[in-house]
């Protein structure tokens, strides 16, 4: 269940949320939309045991998927068509153990077909977990 009332979003943002919700990746991860505006998206991901690595912390690939999804969705608010990740650079700052995590992404720059974004993940205490920059192109 999303944390915002999707029904009250402007139609173009509502359509983006509905488009992403249909993806099997979205459904498997069980992402929740906290906020969505033109050029900004925030998601919530509740940790599950199957997300953990052998050390009992959330696997870096899960964090990368959260950042990629948040940033791709942000790109989608700015570009017509389906954005494709062409570059993603992630820095892992702190491990996460058994916590819900929150991501946010915002636009840095945009051209006709490519947008550049930055994304961050925080834990429940608002500690920075990971951050990324990425480039997305309309396919």
CSV table of C-alpha atoms in Angstrom, one decimal:
chain,number,residue,atom,x,y,z
A,1,UNK,CA,0.0,0.0,0.0
A,2,UNK,CA,1.4,3.4,-1.0
A,3,UNK,CA,1.9,6.1,1.6
A,4,UNK,CA,0.3,8.7,-0.6
A,5,UNK,CA,-3.2,8.9,-2.0
A,6,UNK,CA,-2.4,8.0,-5.6
A,7,UNK,CA,-6.1,8.7,-6.6
A,8,UNK,CA,-5.5,12.4,-5.8
A,9,UNK,CA,-2.4,12.8,-7.9
A,10,UNK,CA,-2.4,14.7,-11.2
A,11,UNK,CA,-3.2,12.3,-14.0
A,12,UNK,CA,0.3,12.2,-15.5
A,13,UNK,CA,1.8,11.3,-12.1
A,14,UNK,CA,-1.0,8.8,-11.4
A,15,UNK,CA,-0.3,7.1,-14.7
A,16,UNK,CA,3.4,6.8,-13.9
A,17,UNK,CA,2.7,5.1,-10.5
A,18,UNK,CA,0.2,2.7,-12.1
A,19,UNK,CA,2.8,1.9,-14.9
A,20,UNK,CA,5.5,1.1,-12.3
A,21,UNK,CA,3.1,-0.9,-10.1
A,22,UNK,CA,2.5,-3.3,-13.0
A,23,UNK,CA,6.1,-4.4,-13.1
A,24,UNK,CA,6.9,-7.8,-11.6
A,25,UNK,CA,10.1,-6.3,-10.1
A,26,UNK,CA,8.0,-3.7,-8.3
A,27,UNK,CA,5.6,-6.3,-7.1
A,28,UNK,CA,8.3,-8.6,-5.9
A,29,UNK,CA,10.2,-5.9,-4.0
A,30,UNK,CA,6.9,-4.4,-2.7
A,31,UNK,CA,8.0,-0.8,-3.1
A,32,UNK,CA,5.7,1.9,-1.7
A,33,UNK,CA,5.4,5.4,-3.1
A,34,UNK,CA,6.0,8.1,-0.4
A,35,UNK,CA,6.0,11.1,-2.7
A,36,UNK,CA,6.1,11.8,-6.4
A,37,UNK,CA,6.3,15.2,-8.1
A,38,UNK,CA,7.8,16.3,-11.4
A,39,UNK,CA,11.5,15.8,-10.9
A,40,UNK,CA,11.3,14.1,-7.5
A,41,UNK,CA,10.3,10.6,-6.2
A,42,UNK,CA,10.6,9.0,-2.8
A,43,UNK,CA,10.0,5.3,-2.1
A,44,UNK,CA,9.8,3.1,0.9
A,45,UNK,CA,11.1,-0.5,1.1
A,46,UNK,CA,10.4,-2.8,4.0
A,47,UNK,CA,13.2,-5.2,4.6
A,48,UNK,CA,12.6,-8.9,4.4
A,49,UNK,CA,14.9,-11.7,5.3
A,50,UNK,CA,15.4,-12.7,1.6
A,51,UNK,CA,16.9,-9.3,0.9
A,52,UNK,CA,19.8,-10.0,3.3
A,53,UNK,CA,23.3,-11.1,2.4
A,54,UNK,CA,25.4,-13.7,4.3
A,55,UNK,CA,26.2,-11.1,6.9
A,56,UNK,CA,22.6,-10.4,7.7
A,57,UNK,CA,22.5,-6.9,6.2
A,58,UNK,CA,20.5,-5.8,3.2
A,59,UNK,CA,22.4,-6.9,0.0
A,60,UNK,CA,23.9,-4.2,-2.0
A,61,UNK,CA,22.0,-5.4,-5.1
A,62,UNK,CA,18.8,-4.7,-3.3
A,63,UNK,CA,20.0,-1.1,-2.5
A,64,UNK,CA,21.0,-0.7,-6.1
A,65,UNK,CA,17.6,-1.9,-7.3
A,66,UNK,CA,15.9,0.6,-5.0
A,67,UNK,CA,18.1,3.5,-6.2
A,68,UNK,CA,17.7,2.5,-9.9
A,69,UNK,CA,13.9,2.3,-9.5
A,70,UNK,CA,13.6,5.6,-7.6
A,71,UNK,CA,15.8,7.4,-10.1
A,72,UNK,CA,14.2,5.8,-13.2
A,73,UNK,CA,10.8,6.8,-11.9
A,74,UNK,CA,12.0,10.3,-11.3
A,75,UNK,CA,13.3,10.4,-14.9
A,76,UNK,CA,9.9,9.2,-16.1
A,77,UNK,CA,8.3,12.3,-14.5
A,78,UNK,CA,10.4,14.5,-16.7
A,79,UNK,CA,10.8,12.6,-20.0
A,80,UNK,CA,8.1,11.1,-22.3
A,81,UNK,CA,8.6,7.4,-22.9
A,82,UNK,CA,10.3,4.7,-20.9
A,83,UNK,CA,13.6,5.7,-19.3
A,84,UNK,CA,16.5,3.3,-19.6
A,85,UNK,CA,19.5,3.4,-17.2
A,86,UNK,CA,22.7,4.1,-19.1
A,87,UNK,CA,24.9,4.8,-16.1
A,88,UNK,CA,24.5,4.2,-12.3
A,89,UNK,CA,27.3,5.0,-9.8
A,90,UNK,CA,26.6,3.9,-6.2
A,91,UNK,CA,28.5,4.6,-3.0
A,92,UNK,CA,27.6,2.4,0.0
A,93,UNK,CA,28.0,4.3,3.3
A,94,UNK,CA,26.5,2.1,6.0
A,95,UNK,CA,25.0,-1.4,6.3
A,96,UNK,CA,21.3,-1.9,7.1
A,97,UNK,CA,20.1,-4.6,9.5
A,98,UNK,CA,16.4,-5.4,9.8
A,99,UNK,CA,15.1,-1.9,9.0
A,100,UNK,CA,12.7,-0.3,6.6
A,101,UNK,CA,14.6,2.0,4.2
A,102,UNK,CA,13.6,5.1,2.3
A,103,UNK,CA,14.9,6.4,-1.0
A,104,UNK,CA,14.7,9.8,-2.7
A,105,UNK,CA,15.8,11.0,-6.0
A,106,UNK,CA,15.9,14.3,-7.7
A,107,UNK,CA,16.8,15.7,-11.1
A,108,UNK,CA,20.2,17.3,-11.5
A,109,UNK,CA,20.1,18.2,-15.2
A,110,UNK,CA,18.0,17.3,-18.3
A,111,UNK,CA,18.5,17.4,-22.1
A,112,UNK,CA,16.0,16.3,-24.8
A,113,UNK,CA,16.7,12.6,-24.3
A,114,UNK,CA,18.9,12.2,-21.3
A,115,UNK,CA,18.5,13.2,-17.7
A,116,UNK,CA,21.0,13.1,-14.8
A,117,UNK,CA,19.8,12.4,-11.3
A,118,UNK,CA,21.0,11.8,-7.8
A,119,UNK,CA,19.5,9.4,-5.3
A,120,UNK,CA,19.9,8.6,-1.7
A,121,UNK,CA,18.8,5.9,0.7
A,122,UNK,CA,18.2,6.5,4.4
A,123,UNK,CA,17.3,4.2,7.3
A,124,UNK,CA,14.6,4.8,9.9
A,125,UNK,CA,16.8,7.1,11.9
A,126,UNK,CA,17.5,9.2,8.8
A,127,UNK,CA,21.1,8.0,8.5
A,128,UNK,CA,22.5,7.9,5.0
A,129,UNK,CA,22.9,4.4,3.8
A,130,UNK,CA,23.9,4.8,0.1
A,131,UNK,CA,23.9,7.5,-2.6
A,132,UNK,CA,24.1,7.4,-6.3
A,133,UNK,CA,24.2,9.4,-9.5
A,134,UNK,CA,22.7,8.1,-12.7
A,135,UNK,CA,22.0,8.9,-16.3
A,136,UNK,CA,18.8,7.8,-17.9
A,137,UNK,CA,17.8,7.9,-21.6
A,138,UNK,CA,14.4,7.6,-23.2
A,139,UNK,CA,14.2,4.4,-25.3
